[in-house]
Coordinates of N, CA and C in Angstrom, one line a residue:
M990 N 0.8 -1.2 0.1 CA 0.0 0.1 0.0 C 0.9 1.2 -0.1
P991 N 0.4 2.3 -0.7 CA 1.3 3.6 -0.7 C 1.4 4.1 0.8
E992 N 2.5 4.8 0.9 CA 2.7 5.3 2.4 C 1.5 6.1 3.0
W993 N 1.1 7.1 1.9 CA 0.0 8.1 2.4 C -1.2 7.2 3.0
F994 N -1.5 6.1 2.4 CA -2.7 5.3 2.7 C -2.4 4.7 4.1
V995 N -1.2 4.2 4.4 CA -0.9 3.7 5.8 C -1.0 4.9 6.6
Q996 N -0.5 6.1 6.4 CA -0.5 7.1 7.3 C -1.8 7.8 7.5
G997 N -2.8 7.4 6.8 CA -4.2 8.0 6.9 C -5.0 7.4 8.1
G998 N -4.5 6.3 8.7 CA -5.1 5.8 9.9 C -6.0 4.6 9.7
I999 N -6.8 4.3 10.8 CA -7.7 3.2 10.9 C -9.1 3.6 9.8
A1000 N -9.4 4.7 9.5 CA -10.4 4.8 8.5 C -10.2 4.4 7.2
M1001 N -9.0 4.3 6.7 CA -8.7 4.1 5.5 C -9.0 2.8 4.8
W1002 N -9.0 1.7 5.7 CA -9.4 0.3 5.3 C -11.0 0.4 4.9
P1003 N -11.8 0.8 5.8 CA -13.2 0.8 5.5 C -13.5 1.7 4.4
L1004 N -12.8 2.8 4.2 CA -13.0 3.7 3.1 C -12.6 2.8 1.8
L1005 N -11.5 2.1 1.9 CA -11.0 1.5 0.7 C -12.2 0.5 0.2
L1006 N -12.7 -0.1 1.4 CA -13.9 -1.2 1.1 C -15.0 -0.7 0.3
C1007 N -15.4 0.5 0.9 CA -16.4 1.4 0.3 C -16.1 1.7 -1.1
S1008 N -14.9 2.1 -1.5 CA -14.7 2.7 -2.8 C -14.9 1.3 -3.8
V1009 N -14.1 0.3 -3.3 CA -14.2 -0.9 -4.1 C -15.8 -1.4 -4.4
A1010 N -16.5 -1.3 -3.4 CA -17.9 -1.8 -3.6 C -18.7 -0.9 -4.5
G1011 N -18.4 0.5 -4.0 CA -19.1 1.6 -4.9 C -18.7 1.4 -6.4
V1012 N -17.5 1.3 -6.7 CA -17.3 1.0 -8.0 C -17.9 -0.2 -8.8
A1013 N -17.8 -1.1 -8.0 CA -18.5 -2.6 -8.5 C -19.9 -2.4 -9.0
I1014 N -20.6 -1.6 -7.9 CA -22.2 -1.5 -8.2 C -22.4 -0.6 -9.3
V1015 N -21.7 0.5 -9.4 CA -21.8 1.3 -10.4 C -21.6 0.7 -11.9
I1016 N -20.5 0.0 -12.0 CA -20.3 -0.8 -13.3 C -21.3 -1.8 -13.5
E1017 N -21.8 -2.5 -12.4 CA -22.7 -3.5 -12.8 C -24.1 -3.0 -13.2
R1018 N -24.6 -1.7 -12.5 CA -25.8 -1.0 -12.7 C -25.7 -0.5 -14.2
V1019 N -24.7 0.1 -14.5 CA -24.6 0.8 -15.8 C -24.6 -0.2 -16.9
W1020 N -24.1 -1.3 -16.6 CA -24.2 -2.5 -17.9 C -25.6 -3.0 -17.8
A1021 N -26.3 -3.2 -16.5 CA -27.6 -3.9 -16.6 C -28.8 -2.8 -17.0
L1022 N -28.3 -1.6 -16.9 CA -29.3 -0.5 -17.2 C -29.2 0.1 -18.7
Q1023 N -28.5 -0.7 -19.4 CA -28.4 -0.2 -20.9 C -29.7 -0.3 -21.5
R1024 N -30.0 0.6 -22.3 CA -31.5 0.8 -22.8 C -31.8 -0.5 -23.5
K1025 N -31.1 -1.1 -24.2 CA -31.5 -2.3 -25.0 C -31.8 -3.6 -24.1
R1026 N -31.2 -3.5 -22.9 CA -31.5 -4.5 -21.9 C -32.8 -4.5 -21.1
V1027 N -33.3 -3.1 -21.2 CA -34.5 -2.8 -20.5 C -35.7 -2.5 -21.5
V1028 N -35.5 -1.8 -22.4 CA -36.4 -1.5 -23.5 C -35.9 -2.0 -24.8
S1029 N -36.5 -2.9 -25.2 CA -36.1 -3.7 -26.6 C -36.6 -2.6 -27.7
P1030 N -35.7 -2.1 -28.5 CA -36.1 -1.2 -29.7 C -37.1 -2.0 -30.5
T1031 N -36.7 -3.2 -31.0 CA -37.6 -3.8 -31.7 C -39.3 -4.1 -31.1
L1032 N -39.1 -4.5 -30.0 CA -40.5 -4.7 -29.3 C -41.2 -3.5 -29.2
A1033 N -40.5 -2.3 -28.7 CA -41.1 -1.2 -28.6 C -41.7 -0.5 -29.9
D1034 N -41.0 -0.9 -31.0 CA -41.5 -0.3 -32.2 C -42.7 -1.1 -32.7
A1035 N -42.6 -2.4 -32.6 CA -43.6 -3.3 -32.8 C -45.2 -2.8 -32.0
I1036 N -44.9 -2.6 -30.7 CA -46.0 -1.9 -30.0 C -46.7 -0.8 -30.5
E1037 N -45.7 0.2 -30.8 CA -46.0 1.4 -31.4 C -46.8 1.3 -32.7
R1038 N -46.5 0.4 -33.5 CA -47.0 0.3 -34.9 C -48.2 -0.7 -34.8
Q1039 N -48.6 -1.5 -33.8 CA -49.6 -2.4 -33.6 C -50.9 -1.9 -34.0
G1040 N -51.6 -2.5 -34.8 CA -53.0 -1.9 -35.2 C -53.0 -1.4 -36.7
S1041 N -51.9 -1.2 -37.1 CA -51.7 -0.8 -38.4 C -51.6 -1.9 -39.7
M1042 N -51.4 -3.0 -39.0 CA -51.3 -4.3 -39.8 C -52.0 -5.4 -38.9
P1043 N -52.7 -6.3 -39.6 CA -53.5 -7.3 -38.9 C -52.6 -8.2 -38.2
D1044 N -51.3 -8.5 -38.5 CA -50.5 -9.4 -38.0 C -49.6 -9.0 -36.9
L1045 N -49.7 -7.6 -36.6 CA -48.8 -7.1 -35.6 C -48.9 -7.5 -34.2
K1046 N -50.2 -7.7 -33.8 CA -50.5 -8.3 -32.4 C -49.7 -9.6 -32.3
E1047 N -49.9 -10.4 -33.4 CA -49.1 -11.9 -33.2 C -47.6 -11.7 -33.2
R1048 N -47.2 -10.7 -34.0 CA -45.9 -10.3 -34.0 C -45.4 -9.9 -32.6
V1049 N -46.1 -9.0 -32.0 CA -45.6 -8.5 -30.6 C -45.5 -9.7 -29.7
K1050 N -46.6 -10.7 -29.8 CA -46.6 -11.7 -29.0 C -45.4 -12.7 -29.1
V1051 N -44.9 -13.0 -30.5 CA -44.0 -13.8 -30.7 C -42.6 -13.0 -30.2
L1052 N -42.4 -11.8 -30.4 CA -41.4 -11.0 -30.0 C -41.3 -11.0 -28.5
S1053 N -42.3 -11.0 -27.8 CA -42.2 -10.9 -26.4 C -41.9 -12.2 -25.8
E1054 N -42.2 -13.4 -26.4 CA -41.7 -14.7 -26.0 C -40.1 -15.0 -26.3
F1055 N -39.6 -14.3 -27.0 CA -38.1 -14.6 -27.3 C -37.2 -13.3 -26.8
D1056 N -38.0 -12.2 -26.3 CA -37.3 -11.0 -25.9 C -36.9 -11.2 -24.5
R1057 N -35.5 -10.9 -24.3 CA -34.8 -10.9 -22.9 C -34.8 -9.7 -22.1
S1058 N -35.5 -8.6 -22.7 CA -35.5 -7.4 -21.9 C -36.5 -7.3 -21.0
V1059 N -36.5 -6.3 -20.1 CA -37.5 -6.1 -19.0 C -38.9 -5.6 -19.8
L1060 N -38.8 -5.0 -20.9 CA -40.1 -4.7 -21.4 C -40.7 -5.9 -22.0
G1061 N -40.0 -6.8 -22.4 CA -40.5 -8.1 -23.0 C -41.1 -8.9 -21.9
E1062 N -40.8 -8.8 -20.7 CA -41.3 -9.6 -19.6 C -42.8 -9.0 -19.4
R1063 N -42.9 -7.5 -19.3 CA -44.1 -7.0 -18.9 C -45.1 -7.2 -20.1
V1064 N -44.8 -7.2 -21.5 CA -45.5 -7.4 -22.5 C -46.0 -8.9 -22.6
H1065 N -45.0 -9.6 -22.1 CA -45.6 -11.2 -22.2 C -46.7 -11.3 -21.2
V1066 N -46.6 -10.8 -20.0 CA -47.6 -10.9 -18.8 C -48.8 -10.1 -19.3
A1067 N -48.7 -9.1 -20.0 CA -50.0 -8.5 -20.5 C -50.8 -9.4 -21.6
L1068 N -50.0 -10.0 -22.5 CA -50.6 -10.8 -23.6 C -51.2 -12.1 -22.8
S1069 N -50.4 -12.6 -21.9 CA -50.8 -13.9 -21.3 C -52.1 -13.9 -20.5
H1070 N -52.4 -12.5 -20.0 CA -53.5 -12.2 -19.3 C -54.7 -11.5 -20.0
A1071 N -54.5 -11.5 -21.4 CA -55.4 -10.9 -22.3 C -56.9 -11.4 -22.3
S1072 N -57.1 -12.7 -21.7 CA -58.5 -13.2 -21.6 C -59.1 -12.5 -20.4
L1073 N -58.5 -12.0 -19.5 CA -59.1 -11.6 -18.3 C -59.7 -10.1 -18.6
A1074 N -60.3 -9.6 -17.6 CA -60.8 -8.2 -17.8 C -59.6 -7.2 -17.6
K1075 N -59.9 -6.1 -18.2 CA -58.8 -5.2 -18.3 C -58.4 -5.0 -17.0
H1076 N -59.0 -4.6 -16.0 CA -58.6 -4.3 -14.7 C -57.8 -5.2 -14.1
E1077 N -58.1 -6.7 -14.2 CA -57.3 -7.7 -13.6 C -56.0 -7.7 -14.6
N1078 N -56.0 -7.5 -15.7 CA -54.8 -7.6 -16.4 C -53.9 -6.5 -16.0
V1079 N -54.4 -5.3 -15.8 CA -53.7 -4.1 -15.4 C -52.9 -4.4 -13.8
E1080 N -53.9 -5.0 -13.1 CA -53.2 -5.4 -11.8 C -52.1 -6.5 -11.9
A1081 N -52.1 -7.4 -12.7 CA -51.0 -8.4 -12.9 C -49.8 -7.7 -13.6
V1082 N -50.0 -6.7 -14.4 CA -49.0 -6.0 -15.1 C -48.3 -5.2 -14.0
Q1083 N -49.1 -4.6 -13.1 CA -48.6 -3.6 -12.2 C -47.7 -4.6 -11.0
S1084 N -48.2 -5.7 -10.8 CA -47.6 -6.5 -9.7 C -46.1 -7.0 -10.2
V1085 N -46.1 -7.4 -11.6 CA -44.8 -7.7 -12.2 C -43.9 -6.4 -12.1
A1086 N -44.5 -5.2 -12.5 CA -43.7 -4.0 -12.7 C -43.0 -3.6 -11.3
R1087 N -43.8 -3.9 -10.2 CA -43.2 -3.5 -8.8 C -41.7 -4.4 -8.7
Q1088 N -42.1 -5.7 -9.0 CA -40.9 -6.7 -8.9 C -39.8 -6.2 -9.8
I1089 N -40.0 -5.8 -11.1 CA -39.0 -5.2 -11.9 C -38.4 -4.1 -11.5
V1090 N -39.0 -3.1 -11.0 CA -38.5 -1.9 -10.3 C -37.5 -2.3 -9.3
G1091 N -37.9 -3.3 -8.3 CA -37.1 -3.7 -7.4 C -35.8 -4.5 -7.8
R1092 N -35.8 -5.0 -9.0 CA -34.4 -5.5 -9.6 C -33.7 -4.6 -10.2
L1093 N -34.3 -3.5 -10.9 CA -33.7 -2.4 -11.4 C -32.7 -1.6 -10.4
E1094 N -33.3 -1.4 -9.1 CA -32.8 -0.7 -8.1 C -31.8 -1.5 -7.2
R1095 N -31.6 -2.9 -7.7 CA -30.7 -3.4 -6.8 C -29.3 -2.9 -6.8
G1096 N -28.8 -2.8 -5.7 CA -27.4 -2.2 -5.3 C -27.5 -0.7 -4.9
L1097 N -28.6 -0.1 -5.4 CA -28.6 1.5 -5.1 C -28.8 1.9 -3.5
T1098 N -29.4 0.9 -2.8 CA -29.5 1.2 -1.3 C -28.0 1.2 -0.8
T1099 N -27.2 0.2 -1.2 CA -26.0 0.1 -0.8 C -25.0 1.2 -1.2
L1100 N -25.1 1.7 -2.5 CA -24.6 2.7 -3.0 C -24.9 4.1 -2.3
S1101 N -26.2 4.2 -1.9 CA -26.5 5.4 -1.0 C -25.9 5.2 0.4
L1102 N -25.9 4.1 0.9 CA -25.2 4.0 2.1 C -23.7 4.2 2.0
I1103 N -23.1 4.1 1.2 CA -21.7 4.3 0.9 C -21.3 5.8 0.7
A1104 N -22.4 6.5 0.0 CA -22.3 8.0 0.0 C -22.5 8.6 1.2
E1105 N -23.4 8.1 2.1 CA -23.5 8.5 3.3 C -22.5 8.3 4.6
V1106 N -22.1 7.1 4.3 CA -21.1 6.6 5.5 C -19.7 7.1 5.2
S1107 N -19.3 7.3 4.1 CA -17.9 7.6 3.7 C -17.4 8.8 4.4
P1108 N -18.3 10.0 4.3 CA -17.9 11.1 5.1 C -17.8 10.9 6.6
L1109 N -18.6 10.1 7.1 CA -18.4 9.9 8.6 C -17.2 9.0 8.8
L1110 N -16.8 8.2 7.9 CA -15.5 7.5 8.1 C -14.4 8.4 8.1
G1111 N -14.6 9.5 7.1 CA -13.4 10.4 7.0 C -13.5 11.2 8.2
L1112 N -14.5 11.6 8.8 CA -14.7 12.3 10.1 C -13.8 11.4 11.2
L1113 N -14.2 10.1 11.1 CA -13.7 9.3 12.2 C -12.0 9.2 12.1
G1114 N -11.5 9.3 10.8 CA -10.2 9.5 10.7 C -9.6 10.8 11.1
T1115 N -10.4 11.7 11.0 CA -10.0 13.1 11.4 C -10.0 13.2 13.0
V1116 N -10.8 12.7 13.6 CA -10.8 12.5 14.9 C -9.6 11.9 15.4
S1117 N -9.4 10.6 14.9 CA -8.3 9.9 15.2 C -6.8 10.7 15.1
G1118 N -6.9 11.3 13.9 CA -5.8 12.1 13.6 C -5.5 13.2 14.6
M1119 N -6.4 13.9 15.1 CA -6.4 14.8 16.1 C -6.0 14.3 17.5
V1120 N -6.5 13.1 17.7 CA -6.0 12.4 19.1 C -4.6 12.1 18.9
H1121 N -4.1 11.6 17.8 CA -2.7 11.3 17.7 C -1.9 12.6 17.9
L1122 N -2.4 13.7 17.3 CA -1.7 15.1 17.3 C -1.5 15.5 18.9
F1123 N -2.6 15.5 19.5 CA -2.5 15.9 21.0 C -1.6 14.8 21.8
M1124 N -1.7 13.4 21.3 CA -0.9 12.7 22.2 C 0.6 13.0 21.9
D1125 N 1.0 13.3 20.6 CA 2.3 13.7 20.2 C 2.8 14.8 21.0
V1126 N 1.8 16.0 21.0 CA 2.2 17.2 21.5 C 2.5 16.9 23.2
A1127 N 1.6 16.1 23.8 CA 1.6 15.7 25.3 C 3.1 15.2 25.5
E1128 N 3.5 14.2 24.5 CA 4.8 13.4 24.7 C 5.9 14.2 24.3
H1129 N 5.9 15.0 23.2 CA 7.1 15.6 22.6 C 7.1 17.1 22.8
G1130 N 6.0 17.8 23.2 CA 5.8 19.2 23.2 C 5.8 19.6 21.8
L1131 N 5.9 21.0 21.6 CA 5.8 21.7 20.4 C 7.2 21.8 19.7
G1132 N 8.1 21.2 20.2 CA 9.5 21.4 19.7 C 9.9 20.5 18.5
E1133 N 9.0 19.6 18.2 CA 9.2 18.6 17.2 C 8.2 18.5 16.1
P1134 N 8.1 19.5 15.0 CA 7.1 19.5 14.2 C 6.8 18.2 13.3
A1135 N 7.9 17.3 13.1 CA 7.5 16.0 12.5 C 6.6 15.2 13.1
A1136 N 6.8 15.2 14.5 CA 5.8 14.2 15.3 C 4.5 15.0 15.2
I1137 N 4.4 16.3 15.4 CA 3.1 16.9 15.4 C 2.4 16.8 14.0
S1138 N 3.3 16.7 12.9 CA 2.7 16.7 11.5 C 2.0 15.5 11.2
R1139 N 2.4 14.4 12.1 CA 1.8 13.1 11.8 C 0.2 13.1 12.0
G1140 N -0.1 13.7 13.2 CA -1.5 13.7 13.4 C -2.3 14.5 12.3
I1141 N -1.7 15.6 12.0 CA -2.4 16.5 11.0 C -2.5 15.9 9.7
F1142 N -1.5 15.3 9.2 CA -1.5 14.4 7.9 C -2.7 13.4 7.9
E1143 N -2.7 12.6 9.1 CA -3.8 11.4 9.3 C -5.1 12.1 9.2
A1144 N -5.3 13.3 9.8 CA -6.5 13.9 9.7 C -7.0 14.3 8.5
L1145 N -6.1 14.9 7.7 CA -6.4 15.7 6.4 C -6.5 14.5 5.4
I1146 N -5.7 13.4 5.4 CA -5.9 12.5 4.4 C -7.2 11.6 4.6
A1147 N -7.6 11.3 5.8 CA -8.8 10.8 6.1 C -10.1 11.5 5.6
T1148 N -10.0 12.7 5.8 CA -11.1 13.7 5.6 C -11.1 13.7 3.9
L1149 N -10.1 13.9 3.4 CA -10.0 14.0 1.8 C -10.5 12.6 1.2
T1150 N -9.9 11.5 1.7 CA -10.6 10.2 1.3 C -11.9 10.0 1.4
G1151 N -12.4 10.4 2.6 CA -13.8 10.1 2.8 C -14.7 11.0 1.8
L1152 N -14.4 12.3 1.5 CA -15.0 13.0 0.5 C -14.8 12.5 -0.9
A1153 N -13.8 12.0 -1.0 CA -13.5 11.6 -2.6 C -14.2 10.4 -2.8
V1154 N -14.5 9.5 -1.8 CA -15.4 8.5 -2.1 C -16.8 8.6 -2.1
A1155 N -17.2 9.6 -1.3 CA -18.6 10.0 -1.1 C -19.2 10.8 -2.2
I1156 N -18.3 11.7 -2.7 CA -18.9 12.7 -3.9 C -19.3 11.8 -5.2
P1157 N -18.4 10.9 -5.8 CA -18.6 10.2 -6.9 C -19.9 9.1 -6.3
A1158 N -19.9 8.6 -5.2 CA -20.9 7.7 -5.1 C -22.3 8.3 -5.1
L1159 N -22.4 9.4 -4.5 CA -23.6 10.3 -4.6 C -24.0 10.6 -5.9
T1160 N -23.1 11.2 -6.7 CA -23.4 11.6 -8.0 C -23.7 10.2 -8.9
A1161 N -23.3 9.3 -8.8 CA -23.7 7.9 -9.4 C -25.0 7.5 -9.0
Y1162 N -25.2 7.5 -7.7 CA -26.5 7.0 -7.2 C -27.7 8.0 -7.9
M1163 N -27.3 9.3 -7.8 CA -28.5 10.1 -8.4 C -28.7 9.9 -9.9
Y1164 N -27.5 9.7 -10.7 CA -27.7 9.5 -12.1 C -28.5 8.2 -12.2
L1165 N -28.1 7.0 -11.5 CA -28.9 5.8 -11.8 C -30.3 5.8 -11.3
R1166 N -30.5 6.5 -10.2 CA -32.0 6.6 -9.8 C -32.7 7.3 -11.1
R1167 N -32.1 8.4 -11.7 CA -32.9 9.3 -12.7 C -33.1 8.3 -13.9
R1168 N -32.0 7.5 -14.1 CA -32.1 6.7 -15.3 C -33.1 5.6 -15.2
I1169 N -33.4 5.0 -14.0 CA -34.3 4.0 -13.7 C -35.7 4.6 -14.0
E1170 N -35.9 5.9 -13.3 CA -37.1 6.5 -13.5 C -37.5 6.7 -15.0
L1171 N -36.7 7.1 -15.8 CA -36.8 7.4 -17.1 C -37.1 6.3 -17.9
L1172 N -36.5 5.1 -17.6 CA -36.7 3.8 -18.3 C -38.1 3.0 -17.9
V1173 N -38.4 3.3 -16.4 CA -39.7 2.8 -16.1 C -40.8 3.5 -16.6
L1174 N -40.9 4.9 -16.8 CA -41.7 5.7 -17.5 C -42.0 5.3 -19.0
E1175 N -40.7 4.8 -19.8 CA -40.9 4.5 -21.1 C -41.6 3.2 -21.2
M1176 N -41.2 2.2 -20.2 CA -42.0 1.0 -20.4 C -43.4 1.0 -20.0
E1177 N -43.7 1.8 -19.2 CA -45.2 2.2 -18.7 C -45.8 2.8 -19.9
R1178 N -45.3 3.6 -20.7 CA -45.9 4.2 -21.8 C -46.2 3.1 -22.8
H1179 N -45.2 2.1 -23.1 CA -45.5 1.1 -24.2 C -46.5 0.1 -23.4
T1180 N -46.4 -0.3 -22.2 CA -47.3 -1.3 -21.8 C -48.7 -0.7 -21.9
N1181 N -49.0 0.7 -21.5 CA -50.3 1.4 -21.5 C -50.9 1.3 -22.9
E1182 N -49.8 1.5 -23.8 CA -50.3 1.5 -25.3 C -50.8 0.3 -25.6
L1183 N -50.0 -0.9 -25.3 CA -50.4 -2.2 -25.6 C -51.7 -2.6 -25.0
L1184 N -52.0 -2.3 -23.7 CA -53.3 -2.7 -23.1 C -54.4 -1.9 -23.8
T1185 N -54.2 -0.6 -24.2 CA -55.4 0.2 -24.7 C -55.6 -0.6 -26.0
R1186 N -54.9 -1.0 -26.7 CA -55.3 -1.4 -27.9 C -55.8 -3.1 -27.8
L1187 N -55.4 -3.6 -26.9 CA -55.8 -5.1 -26.5 C -57.3 -4.9 -26.2
Y1188 N -57.7 -4.0 -25.6 CA -59.2 -3.9 -25.1 C -60.1 -2.9 -25.8
R1189 N -59.7 -2.6 -27.1 CA -60.5 -1.8 -28.0 C -61.7 -2.6 -28.4

């Protein structure tokens, strides 16, 4: 480990764990929330054009059976419940939608926790550094700047590291939340369009 990391004190190891976990969550969520994985362009286009050709309803059904996107899952549920009353079908789709949103938000609670805990860990390191500072002053007096600077360095490094972990984590959390909201809204629009045309 770099010397500055070791000199940062006890808070540096949990901060390192937070940073690794945060990066892993962000990479996994960015990959999972690619638009093509959530809203299949082919399926969305077929839903929007449904009704202009007699065979498009069947085409949407076939596409949903082989589509691995999240929208495909919702469309498959809507079509498989097409024999029910509209309000029952809507309830079935909404039930699946709640499960889907939970899957899309996987890891975001942990990312939010990292953004909130990291500054506190940095503060813990700051307090630890100040304790070492006063211990060094009590032991050596003010005549040895090198001994005194150890506590100051520990405090500053811990504070800086805590903020350096928290700020990107919070930014990524807000970005991913907004992306999920937009994708869910788009899926709802396509699903509502399908349900409206199913019960004309």
